[in-house]
XYZ file of C-alpha atoms in Angstrom:
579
model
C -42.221 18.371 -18.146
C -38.584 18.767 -19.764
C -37.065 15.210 -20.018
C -33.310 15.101 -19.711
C -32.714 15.190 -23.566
C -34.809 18.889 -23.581
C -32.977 20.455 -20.238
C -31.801 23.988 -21.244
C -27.902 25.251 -21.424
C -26.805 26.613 -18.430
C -26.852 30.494 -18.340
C -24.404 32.687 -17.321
C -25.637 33.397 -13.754
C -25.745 29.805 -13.134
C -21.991 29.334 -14.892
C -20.527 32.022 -12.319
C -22.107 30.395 -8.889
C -20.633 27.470 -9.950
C -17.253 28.761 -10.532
C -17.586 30.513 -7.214
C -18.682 27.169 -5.361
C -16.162 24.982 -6.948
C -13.127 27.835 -5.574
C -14.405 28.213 -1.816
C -11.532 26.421 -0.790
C -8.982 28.733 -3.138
C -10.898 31.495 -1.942
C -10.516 30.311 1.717
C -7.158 30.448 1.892
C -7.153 34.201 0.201
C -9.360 35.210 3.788
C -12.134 35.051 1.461
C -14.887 33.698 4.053
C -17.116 30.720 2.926
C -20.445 32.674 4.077
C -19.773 35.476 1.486
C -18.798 32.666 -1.049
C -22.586 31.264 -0.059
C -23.963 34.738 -0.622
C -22.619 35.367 -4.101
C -23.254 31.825 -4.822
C -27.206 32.684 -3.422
C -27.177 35.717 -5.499
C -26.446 34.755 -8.640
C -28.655 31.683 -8.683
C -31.759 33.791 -7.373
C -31.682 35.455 -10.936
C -32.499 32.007 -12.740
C -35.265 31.735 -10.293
C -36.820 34.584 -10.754
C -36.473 34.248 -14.807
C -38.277 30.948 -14.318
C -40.799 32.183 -12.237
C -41.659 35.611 -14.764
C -41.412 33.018 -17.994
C -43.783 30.364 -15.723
C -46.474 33.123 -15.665
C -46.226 34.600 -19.329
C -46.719 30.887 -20.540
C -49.830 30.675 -18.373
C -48.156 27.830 -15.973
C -47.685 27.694 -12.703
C -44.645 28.658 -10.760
C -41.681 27.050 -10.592
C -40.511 25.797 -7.145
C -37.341 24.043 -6.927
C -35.589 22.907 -3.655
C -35.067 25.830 -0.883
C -31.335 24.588 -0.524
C -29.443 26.489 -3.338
C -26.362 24.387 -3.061
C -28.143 21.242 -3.747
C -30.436 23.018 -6.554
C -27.168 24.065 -8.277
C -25.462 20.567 -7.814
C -28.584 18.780 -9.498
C -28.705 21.800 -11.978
C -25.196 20.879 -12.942
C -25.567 17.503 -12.864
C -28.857 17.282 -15.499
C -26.824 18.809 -17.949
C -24.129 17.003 -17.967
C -26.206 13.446 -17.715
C -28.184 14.883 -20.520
C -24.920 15.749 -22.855
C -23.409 12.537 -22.117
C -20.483 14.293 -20.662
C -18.346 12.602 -18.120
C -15.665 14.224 -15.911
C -12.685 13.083 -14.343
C -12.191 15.477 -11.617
C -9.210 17.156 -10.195
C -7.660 17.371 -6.768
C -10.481 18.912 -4.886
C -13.303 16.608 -5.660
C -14.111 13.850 -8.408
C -17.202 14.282 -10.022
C -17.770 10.871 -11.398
C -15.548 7.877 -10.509
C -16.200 4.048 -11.767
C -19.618 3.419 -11.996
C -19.344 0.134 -9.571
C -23.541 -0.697 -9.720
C -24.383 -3.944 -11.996
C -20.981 -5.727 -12.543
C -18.121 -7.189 -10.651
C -15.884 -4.755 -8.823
C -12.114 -4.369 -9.812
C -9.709 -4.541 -7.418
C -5.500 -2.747 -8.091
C -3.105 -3.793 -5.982
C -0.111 -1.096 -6.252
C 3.172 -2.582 -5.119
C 6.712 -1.083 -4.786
C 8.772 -4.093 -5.365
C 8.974 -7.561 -7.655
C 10.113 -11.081 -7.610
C 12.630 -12.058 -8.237
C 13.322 -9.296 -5.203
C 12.454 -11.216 -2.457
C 11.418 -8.672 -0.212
C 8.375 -8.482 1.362
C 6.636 -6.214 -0.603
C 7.272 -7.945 -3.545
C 6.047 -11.490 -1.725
C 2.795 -10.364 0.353
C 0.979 -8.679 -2.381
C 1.990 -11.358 -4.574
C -0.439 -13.417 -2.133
C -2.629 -10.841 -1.599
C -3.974 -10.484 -5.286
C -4.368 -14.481 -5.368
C -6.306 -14.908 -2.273
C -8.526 -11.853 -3.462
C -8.947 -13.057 -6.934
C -9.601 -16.799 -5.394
C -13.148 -16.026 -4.567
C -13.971 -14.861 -7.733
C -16.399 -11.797 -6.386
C -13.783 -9.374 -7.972
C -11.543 -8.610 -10.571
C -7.781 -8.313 -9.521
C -5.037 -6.347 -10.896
C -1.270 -6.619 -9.890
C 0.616 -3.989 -10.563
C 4.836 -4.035 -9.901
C 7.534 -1.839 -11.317
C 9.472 -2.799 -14.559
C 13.145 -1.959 -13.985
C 15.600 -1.504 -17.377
C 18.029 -3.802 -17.507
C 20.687 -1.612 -15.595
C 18.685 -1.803 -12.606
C 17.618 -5.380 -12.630
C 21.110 -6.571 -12.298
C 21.583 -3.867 -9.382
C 18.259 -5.769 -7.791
C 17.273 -9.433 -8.883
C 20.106 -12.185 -7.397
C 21.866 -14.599 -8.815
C 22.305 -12.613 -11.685
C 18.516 -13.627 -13.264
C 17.256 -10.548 -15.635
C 14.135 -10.227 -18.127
C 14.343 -8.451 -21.607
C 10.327 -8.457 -21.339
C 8.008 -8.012 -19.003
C 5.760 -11.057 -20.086
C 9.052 -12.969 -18.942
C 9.091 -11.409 -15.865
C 5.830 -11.946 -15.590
C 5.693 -15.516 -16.585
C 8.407 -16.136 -13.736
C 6.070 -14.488 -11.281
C 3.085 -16.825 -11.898
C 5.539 -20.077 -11.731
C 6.762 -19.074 -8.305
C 3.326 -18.271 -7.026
C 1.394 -21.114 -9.121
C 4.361 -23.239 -7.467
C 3.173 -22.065 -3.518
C -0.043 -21.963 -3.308
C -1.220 -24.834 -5.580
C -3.859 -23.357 -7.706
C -4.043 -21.530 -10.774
C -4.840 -17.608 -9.444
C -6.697 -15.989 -12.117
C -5.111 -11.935 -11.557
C -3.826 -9.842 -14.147
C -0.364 -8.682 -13.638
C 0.857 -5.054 -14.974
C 3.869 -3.024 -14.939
C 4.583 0.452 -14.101
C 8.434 2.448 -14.753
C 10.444 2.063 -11.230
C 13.795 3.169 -10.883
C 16.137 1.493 -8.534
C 17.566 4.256 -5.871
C 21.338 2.847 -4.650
C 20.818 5.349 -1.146
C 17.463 4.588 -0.571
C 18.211 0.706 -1.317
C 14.298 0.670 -2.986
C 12.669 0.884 -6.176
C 10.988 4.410 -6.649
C 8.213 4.578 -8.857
C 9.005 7.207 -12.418
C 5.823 9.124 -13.489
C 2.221 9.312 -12.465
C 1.669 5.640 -11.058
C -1.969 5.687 -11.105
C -1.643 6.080 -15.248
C -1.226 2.494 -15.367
C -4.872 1.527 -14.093
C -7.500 2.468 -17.054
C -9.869 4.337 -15.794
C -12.806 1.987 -16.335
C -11.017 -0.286 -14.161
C -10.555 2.295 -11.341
C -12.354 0.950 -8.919
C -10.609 -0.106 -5.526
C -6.998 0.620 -5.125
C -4.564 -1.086 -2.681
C -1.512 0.982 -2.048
C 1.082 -1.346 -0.451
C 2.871 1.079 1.002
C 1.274 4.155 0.748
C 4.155 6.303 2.377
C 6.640 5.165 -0.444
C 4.754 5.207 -3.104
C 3.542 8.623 -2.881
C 6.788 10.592 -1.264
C 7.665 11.678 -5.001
C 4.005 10.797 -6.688
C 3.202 13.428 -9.567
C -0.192 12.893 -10.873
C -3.988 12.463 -10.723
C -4.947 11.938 -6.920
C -5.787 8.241 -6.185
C -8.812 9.048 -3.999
C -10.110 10.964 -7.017
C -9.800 8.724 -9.680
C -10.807 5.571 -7.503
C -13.546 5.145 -5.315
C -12.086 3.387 -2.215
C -8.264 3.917 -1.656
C -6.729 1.216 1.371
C -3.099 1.889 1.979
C -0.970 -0.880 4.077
C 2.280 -0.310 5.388
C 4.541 -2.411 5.328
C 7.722 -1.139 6.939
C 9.208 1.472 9.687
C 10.694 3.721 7.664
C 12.083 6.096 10.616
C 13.536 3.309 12.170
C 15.752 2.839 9.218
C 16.526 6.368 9.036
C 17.473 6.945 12.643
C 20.371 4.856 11.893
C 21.742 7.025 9.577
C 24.139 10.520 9.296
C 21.643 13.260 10.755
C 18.881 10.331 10.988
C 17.098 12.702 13.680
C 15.937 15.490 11.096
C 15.580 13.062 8.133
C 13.178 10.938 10.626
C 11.082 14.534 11.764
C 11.404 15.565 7.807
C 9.983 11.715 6.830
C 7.660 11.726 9.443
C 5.329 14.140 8.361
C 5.594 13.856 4.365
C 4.321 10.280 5.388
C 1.467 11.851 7.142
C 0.838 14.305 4.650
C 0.583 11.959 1.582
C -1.429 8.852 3.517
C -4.302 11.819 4.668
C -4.282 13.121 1.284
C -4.085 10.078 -0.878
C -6.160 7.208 1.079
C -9.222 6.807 2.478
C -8.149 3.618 5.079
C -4.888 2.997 5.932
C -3.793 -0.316 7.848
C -0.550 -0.475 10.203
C 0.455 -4.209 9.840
C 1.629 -3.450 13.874
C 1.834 -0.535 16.125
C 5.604 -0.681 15.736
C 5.117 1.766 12.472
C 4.192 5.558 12.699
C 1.057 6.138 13.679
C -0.788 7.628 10.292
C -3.897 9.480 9.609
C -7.349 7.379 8.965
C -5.149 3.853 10.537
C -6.154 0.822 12.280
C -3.522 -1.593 13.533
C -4.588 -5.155 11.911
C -2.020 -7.930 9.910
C -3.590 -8.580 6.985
C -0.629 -11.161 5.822
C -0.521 -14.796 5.760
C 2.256 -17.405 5.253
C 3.401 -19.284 1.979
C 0.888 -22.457 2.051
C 4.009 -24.799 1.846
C 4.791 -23.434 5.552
C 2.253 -25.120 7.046
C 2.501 -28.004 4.980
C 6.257 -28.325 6.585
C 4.262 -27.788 10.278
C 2.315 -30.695 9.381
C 4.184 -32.798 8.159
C 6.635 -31.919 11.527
C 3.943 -32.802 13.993
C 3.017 -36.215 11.703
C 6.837 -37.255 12.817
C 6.608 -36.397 16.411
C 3.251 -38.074 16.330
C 5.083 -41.635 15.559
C 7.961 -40.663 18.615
C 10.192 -39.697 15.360
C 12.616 -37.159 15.748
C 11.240 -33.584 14.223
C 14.210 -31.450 15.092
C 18.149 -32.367 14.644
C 19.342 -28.970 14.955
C 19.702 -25.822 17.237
C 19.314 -22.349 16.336
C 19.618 -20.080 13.681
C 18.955 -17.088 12.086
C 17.489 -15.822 8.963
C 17.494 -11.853 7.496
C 19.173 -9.754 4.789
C 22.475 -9.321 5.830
C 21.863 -5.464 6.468
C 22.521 -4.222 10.014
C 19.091 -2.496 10.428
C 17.609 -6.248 9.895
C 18.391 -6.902 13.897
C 22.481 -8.046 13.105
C 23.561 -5.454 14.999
C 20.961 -6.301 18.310
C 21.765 -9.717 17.641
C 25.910 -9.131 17.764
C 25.596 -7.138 20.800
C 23.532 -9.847 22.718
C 25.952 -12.485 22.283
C 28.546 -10.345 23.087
C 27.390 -9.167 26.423
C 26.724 -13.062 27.182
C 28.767 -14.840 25.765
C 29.523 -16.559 29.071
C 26.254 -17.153 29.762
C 25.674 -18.590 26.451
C 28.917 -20.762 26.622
C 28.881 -23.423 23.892
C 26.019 -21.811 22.211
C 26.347 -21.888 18.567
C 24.012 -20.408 16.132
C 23.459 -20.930 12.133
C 23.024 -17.400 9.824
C 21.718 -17.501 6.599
C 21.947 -14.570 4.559
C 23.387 -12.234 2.291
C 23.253 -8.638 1.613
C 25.062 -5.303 1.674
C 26.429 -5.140 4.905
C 27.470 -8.646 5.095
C 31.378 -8.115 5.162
C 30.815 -5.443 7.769
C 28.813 -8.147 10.334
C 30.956 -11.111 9.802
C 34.037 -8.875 10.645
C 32.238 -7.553 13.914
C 31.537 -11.123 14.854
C 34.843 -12.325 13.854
C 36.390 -9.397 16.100
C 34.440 -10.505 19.081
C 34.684 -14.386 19.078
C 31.772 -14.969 18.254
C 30.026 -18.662 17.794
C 28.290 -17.663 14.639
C 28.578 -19.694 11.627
C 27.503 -17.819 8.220
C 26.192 -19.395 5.455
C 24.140 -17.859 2.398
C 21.096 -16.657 2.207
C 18.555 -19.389 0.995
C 14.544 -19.652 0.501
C 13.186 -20.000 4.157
C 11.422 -23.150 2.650
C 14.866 -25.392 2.244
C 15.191 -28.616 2.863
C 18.337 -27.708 4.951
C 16.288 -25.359 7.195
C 13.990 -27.832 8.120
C 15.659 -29.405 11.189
C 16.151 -26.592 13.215
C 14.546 -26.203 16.336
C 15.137 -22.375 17.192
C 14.428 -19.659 15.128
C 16.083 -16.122 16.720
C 15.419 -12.975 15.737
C 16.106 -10.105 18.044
C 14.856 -7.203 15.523
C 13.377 -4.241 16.371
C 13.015 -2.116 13.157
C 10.845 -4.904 11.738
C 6.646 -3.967 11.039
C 6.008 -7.734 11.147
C 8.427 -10.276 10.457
C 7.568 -12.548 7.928
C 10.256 -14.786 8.432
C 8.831 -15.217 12.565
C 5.536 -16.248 10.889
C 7.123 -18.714 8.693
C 8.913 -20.328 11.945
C 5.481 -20.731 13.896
C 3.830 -22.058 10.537
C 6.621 -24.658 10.758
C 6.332 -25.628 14.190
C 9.372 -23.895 15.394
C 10.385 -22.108 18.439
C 10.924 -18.361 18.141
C 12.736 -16.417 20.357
C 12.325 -12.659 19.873
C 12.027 -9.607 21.425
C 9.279 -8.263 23.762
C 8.466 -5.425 20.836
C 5.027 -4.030 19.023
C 6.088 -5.718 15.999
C 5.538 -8.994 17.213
C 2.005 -8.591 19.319
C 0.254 -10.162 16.447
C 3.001 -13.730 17.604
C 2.015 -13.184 21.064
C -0.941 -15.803 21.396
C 1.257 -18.830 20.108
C 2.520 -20.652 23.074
C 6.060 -21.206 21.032
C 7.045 -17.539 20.518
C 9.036 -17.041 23.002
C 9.551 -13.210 24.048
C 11.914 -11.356 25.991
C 12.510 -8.117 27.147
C 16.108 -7.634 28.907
C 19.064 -9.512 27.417
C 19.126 -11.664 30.552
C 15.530 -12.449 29.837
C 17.350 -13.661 25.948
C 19.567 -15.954 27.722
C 16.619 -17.546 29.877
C 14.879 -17.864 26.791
C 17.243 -19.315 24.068
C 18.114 -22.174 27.366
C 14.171 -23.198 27.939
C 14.064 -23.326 23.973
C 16.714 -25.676 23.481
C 16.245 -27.630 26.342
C 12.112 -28.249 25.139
C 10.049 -29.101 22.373
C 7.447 -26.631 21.012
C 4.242 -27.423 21.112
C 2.096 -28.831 17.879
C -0.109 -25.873 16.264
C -3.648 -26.396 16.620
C -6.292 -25.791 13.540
C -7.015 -22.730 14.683
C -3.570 -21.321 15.178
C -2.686 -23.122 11.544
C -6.008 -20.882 10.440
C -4.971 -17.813 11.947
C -0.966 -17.961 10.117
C -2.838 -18.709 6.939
C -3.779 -16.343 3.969
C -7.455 -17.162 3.735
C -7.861 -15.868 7.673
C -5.538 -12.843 6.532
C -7.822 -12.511 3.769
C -11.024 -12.252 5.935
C -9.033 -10.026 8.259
C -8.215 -7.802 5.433
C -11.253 -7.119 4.241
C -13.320 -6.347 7.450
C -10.747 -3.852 8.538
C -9.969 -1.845 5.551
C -13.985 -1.493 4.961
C -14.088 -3.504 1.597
C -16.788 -5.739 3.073
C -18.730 -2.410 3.739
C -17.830 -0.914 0.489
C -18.696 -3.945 -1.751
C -21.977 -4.500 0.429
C -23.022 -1.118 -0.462
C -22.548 -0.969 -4.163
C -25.953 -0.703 -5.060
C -26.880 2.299 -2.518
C -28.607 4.830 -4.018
C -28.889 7.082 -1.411
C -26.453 9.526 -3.402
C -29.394 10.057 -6.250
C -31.937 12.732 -5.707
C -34.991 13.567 -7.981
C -34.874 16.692 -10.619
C -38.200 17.199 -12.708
C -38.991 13.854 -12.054
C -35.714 12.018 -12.981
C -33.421 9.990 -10.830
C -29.955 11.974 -11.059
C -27.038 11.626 -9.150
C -25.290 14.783 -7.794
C -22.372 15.424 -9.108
C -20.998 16.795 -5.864
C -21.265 17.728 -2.784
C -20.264 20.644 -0.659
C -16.770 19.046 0.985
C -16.322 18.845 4.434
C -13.362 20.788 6.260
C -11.480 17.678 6.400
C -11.963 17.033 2.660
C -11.118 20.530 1.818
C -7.589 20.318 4.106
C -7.059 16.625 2.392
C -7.479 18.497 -1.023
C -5.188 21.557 -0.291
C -2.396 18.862 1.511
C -2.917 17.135 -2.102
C -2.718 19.983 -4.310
C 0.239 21.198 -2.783
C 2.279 18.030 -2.562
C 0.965 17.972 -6.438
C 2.790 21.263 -6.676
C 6.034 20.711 -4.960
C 6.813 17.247 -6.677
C 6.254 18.928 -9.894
C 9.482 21.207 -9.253
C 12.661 19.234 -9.924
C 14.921 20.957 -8.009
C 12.734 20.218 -4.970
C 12.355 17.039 -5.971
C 16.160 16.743 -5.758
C 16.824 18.340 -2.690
C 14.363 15.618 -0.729
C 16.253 12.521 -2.045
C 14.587 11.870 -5.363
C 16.169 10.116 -8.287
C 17.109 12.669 -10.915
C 14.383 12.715 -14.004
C 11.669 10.198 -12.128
C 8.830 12.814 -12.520
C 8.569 11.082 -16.064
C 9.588 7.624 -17.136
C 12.368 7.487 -19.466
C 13.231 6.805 -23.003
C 14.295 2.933 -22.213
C 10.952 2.648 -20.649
C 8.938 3.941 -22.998
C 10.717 0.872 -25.099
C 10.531 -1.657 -22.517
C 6.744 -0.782 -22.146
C 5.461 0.345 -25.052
C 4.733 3.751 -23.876
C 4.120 6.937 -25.658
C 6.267 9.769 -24.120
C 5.824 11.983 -21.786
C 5.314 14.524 -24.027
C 3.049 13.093 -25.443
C 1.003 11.231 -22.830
C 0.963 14.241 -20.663
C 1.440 17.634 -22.174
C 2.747 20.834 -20.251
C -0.407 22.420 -20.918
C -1.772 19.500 -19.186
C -3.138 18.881 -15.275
């Protein structure tokens, strides 16, 4: 019996089936049909047999006979060879022959993000959380990855004029905040990839192949917080090939954004289905914080966010006060958003213009700052309105503290954190009857409505009660440990790390346990791989690239990058010649 050391070269036969096998799909979409791919494939392999069969009876032994199925035969064939040569393969865009080997260690976990504190957007916030909570119960490994913006950019993005010359000073800021939250030391690794900050777009857009940034022995899981945006101008290796479970979230409602703006119908149709295109072809599980996003490929509807811990510390401490008859709340209403129209300024102007009769004596608190904040105080100013602006501030303020009401009439929001922070503290919330808040539904003080006479009745029984306390569960079900738990059952990680010592993939070959090293893809898989390839091939064309939106020279990271990071370039790290 050959052991796995003594397993013969392949032949040329066997060399041309698989060549054939691996370009069915190629040959697919040349009208080449997959049963005369089979029969070639048959063919050729039938000449090995026989060989073995004729050199079986000259050496006096007895036949031969291997499995009946020649596309298994050929995968184990392959697969022998390459186990006995040591060789390992790291795919392409139709199939991955051998990702992470996740069996006898702990399981690594990248979280892929699109934004960074000091940004205090929400994608820059939740995954923040996210890789703490994960790397809390210590049964994986955790890696946070954020874009490094040059110094140009940072002062375009980061307020109050704070910038880092490092990104271990970035980094060390990122840890205080977070270390300052949630009250325990979260043991995550933090890494950078090259973003570039695009002024239209009002986002950071990753420059060069992302997935670069993860070693490959670490590619394990990925977490791709927003999956749409990430991947619109993505150049590179595939992230279901190079990792073994891919979970994107999304985060926000991009179309809603882009309605709003000059031909926003054919940018939203355009938007639409790149979205769809790179979610099938680049995740395995993709998770819709509400139904208020587009509805993607492989998704399931579930928040997997939590609030800031010191929330809920605020909520109890609140309910402590009205316990001994003190007074919890010495202030109305207000409202709290990035002074940007689509952030519900515009729904909230129009209400209190169409009412402002109704709402006589009404006065309402804004906090917030942003790009279109001249614009909104003007509009309010034009229509006598009782809004009093004030700057933007951390939702955790002291000042905040005594208000009663929290409004917020958006509807281009996913899920607001800002209403979750308002339950957490004990707060009423008045907002509007809309998918994006279905997950606020079930707490008796979120208040929604769905005309704008319905607002008025709804700001008046706000003001003129007290919200009820949150019970243990409802504190449970705002925090990140239940958004944890929810996470993980819905994007199949509790399923995938149960299951990481299955060997159901290994079959036997002269005795040995060998795994194949692949198997014949499915139509969906071939379809996911063609959407994949050609994305691949249309973000690699810079004019293209251009005409969609994308920042000029972001297929590559740049020179200052290279500096800033420590990178070898382009060139270099990925040569022309190079896939």
């Amino acid at each position: 019996m050959l052991g796995l050391q003594d397993v013969p070269p392949l032949d040329v036969p066997e060399l041309l089936a698989y060549f054939v096998k691996q370009s069915g799909p190629f040959l697919d979409q040349l009208g080449v049909r997959r049963d005369i791919c089979d029969k070639i494939v048959e063919n050729l392999c039938s000449k090995r047999k026989n060989q073995l069969v004729l050199r079986s009876l000259v050496d006096g032994e007895p036949p031969v006979i291997e499995n009946d199925n020649v596309n298994d035969e050929l995968d184990l064939r392959i697969a022998s060879v390459l186990q006995s040569t040591g060789h390992s393969y790291e795919g392409g865009f139709w199939t991955y022959f051998k990702k992470n080997d996740a069996s006898d260690r702990k399981r690594h976990v990248a979280i892929v993000t699109t934004a960074s504190l000091p940004w205090m957007t929400g994608t820059a916030v939740n995954p923040l959380f996210r890789a703490a909570y994960l790397a809390k119960s210590q049964k994986q490994k955790v890696t946070l990855l954020v874009p490094w913006l040059c110094k140009s950019d940072q002062e375009l993005v980061y307020p109050n004029d704070v910038t880092f010359s490092s990104p271990e000073e970035q980094e060390s800021y990122i840890r205080n905040w977070l270390e300052e939250r949630i009250g325990f030391k979260a043991d995550f690794k933090i890494s950078f990839y090259p973003g570039k900050f695009s002024k239209a777009r009002r986002s950071i857009i990753p420059a060069g192949d992302t997935s670069q940034f993860i070693p490959s022995k670490d590619a394990d899981i990925a977490i791709l917080e927003e999956p749409e945006h990430l991947n619109w101008y993505h150049h590179g290796k595939r992230w279901t090939d190079k990792f073994n479970h891919v979970v994107g979230i999304v985060h926000t409602n991009y179309l809603e954004y882009i309605k709003r703006e000059k031909n926003g119908a054919l940018q939203a149709f355009l938007v639409k289905h790149i979205n769809n295109i790179v979610t099938r072809a680049y995740c395995h599980k993709v998770l819709r914080l509400s139904a208020a996003t587009q509805d993607l490929p492989k998704s399931t509807v579930c928040n997997v966010h939590g609030v800031n811990p010191k929330f809920l510390k605020i909520g109890e401490t609140v309910a402590a006060e009205r316990e001994h008859s003190n007074q919890a709340f010495s202030k109305g209403a207000y409202f709290l958003g990035k002074m940007v129209w689509a952030k519900g300024y515009r729904e909230l102007i129009d209400l209190l213009a169409k009412h402002k009769n109704d709402l006589d004596g009404f006065k309402l608190d804004v906090f917030g700052n942003g790009e279109d904040a001249n614009e909104v105080q003007i509009a309010a100013k034009s229509l006598d309105l009782n809004l009093n602006f004030l700057k933007g501030r951390d939702h955790t303020d002291d000042s905040l503290h005594g208000y009663k009401v929290f409004i917020n009439p958006s509807v281009s929001d996913v899920l607001c954190t800002a209403t979750a922070e308002a339950l957490a503290m004990g707060k009423f919330v008045v907002c509007a009857d809309h998918p994006s808040n279905d997950f606020f539904r079930s707490f008796p003080n979120c208040l929604t409505y769905k005309s704008s006479e319905d607002f008025v009745a709804k700001v008046k029984e706000a003001l003129e009660n007290e919200p009820l306390p949150l019970t243990p569960e409802q504190r449970y079900n705002l925090s990140w440990e239940a958004a944890t738990q929810r996470f993980m059952e819905y994007s199949d990680l509790d399923r995938v790390m149960n299951n990481e010592n299955n060997v159901s993939g290994l079959k036997k070959h002269n005795g040995k346990m060998i795994a194949k090293s692949i198997s014949t893809p499915s139509l969906s898989k071939v379809v996911d791989g063609g959407l994949a390839f050609a994305h691949y091939c249309l973000t690699g064309n810079e004019f293209l690239r251009l005409c969609t939106g994308a920042i000029p020279g972001t297929r590559d990271y740049d020179k200052q990058h290279c500096k800033d990071l420590c990178l070898l370039p382009p060139q270099v790290e990925n040569p022309i010649y190079g896939w």
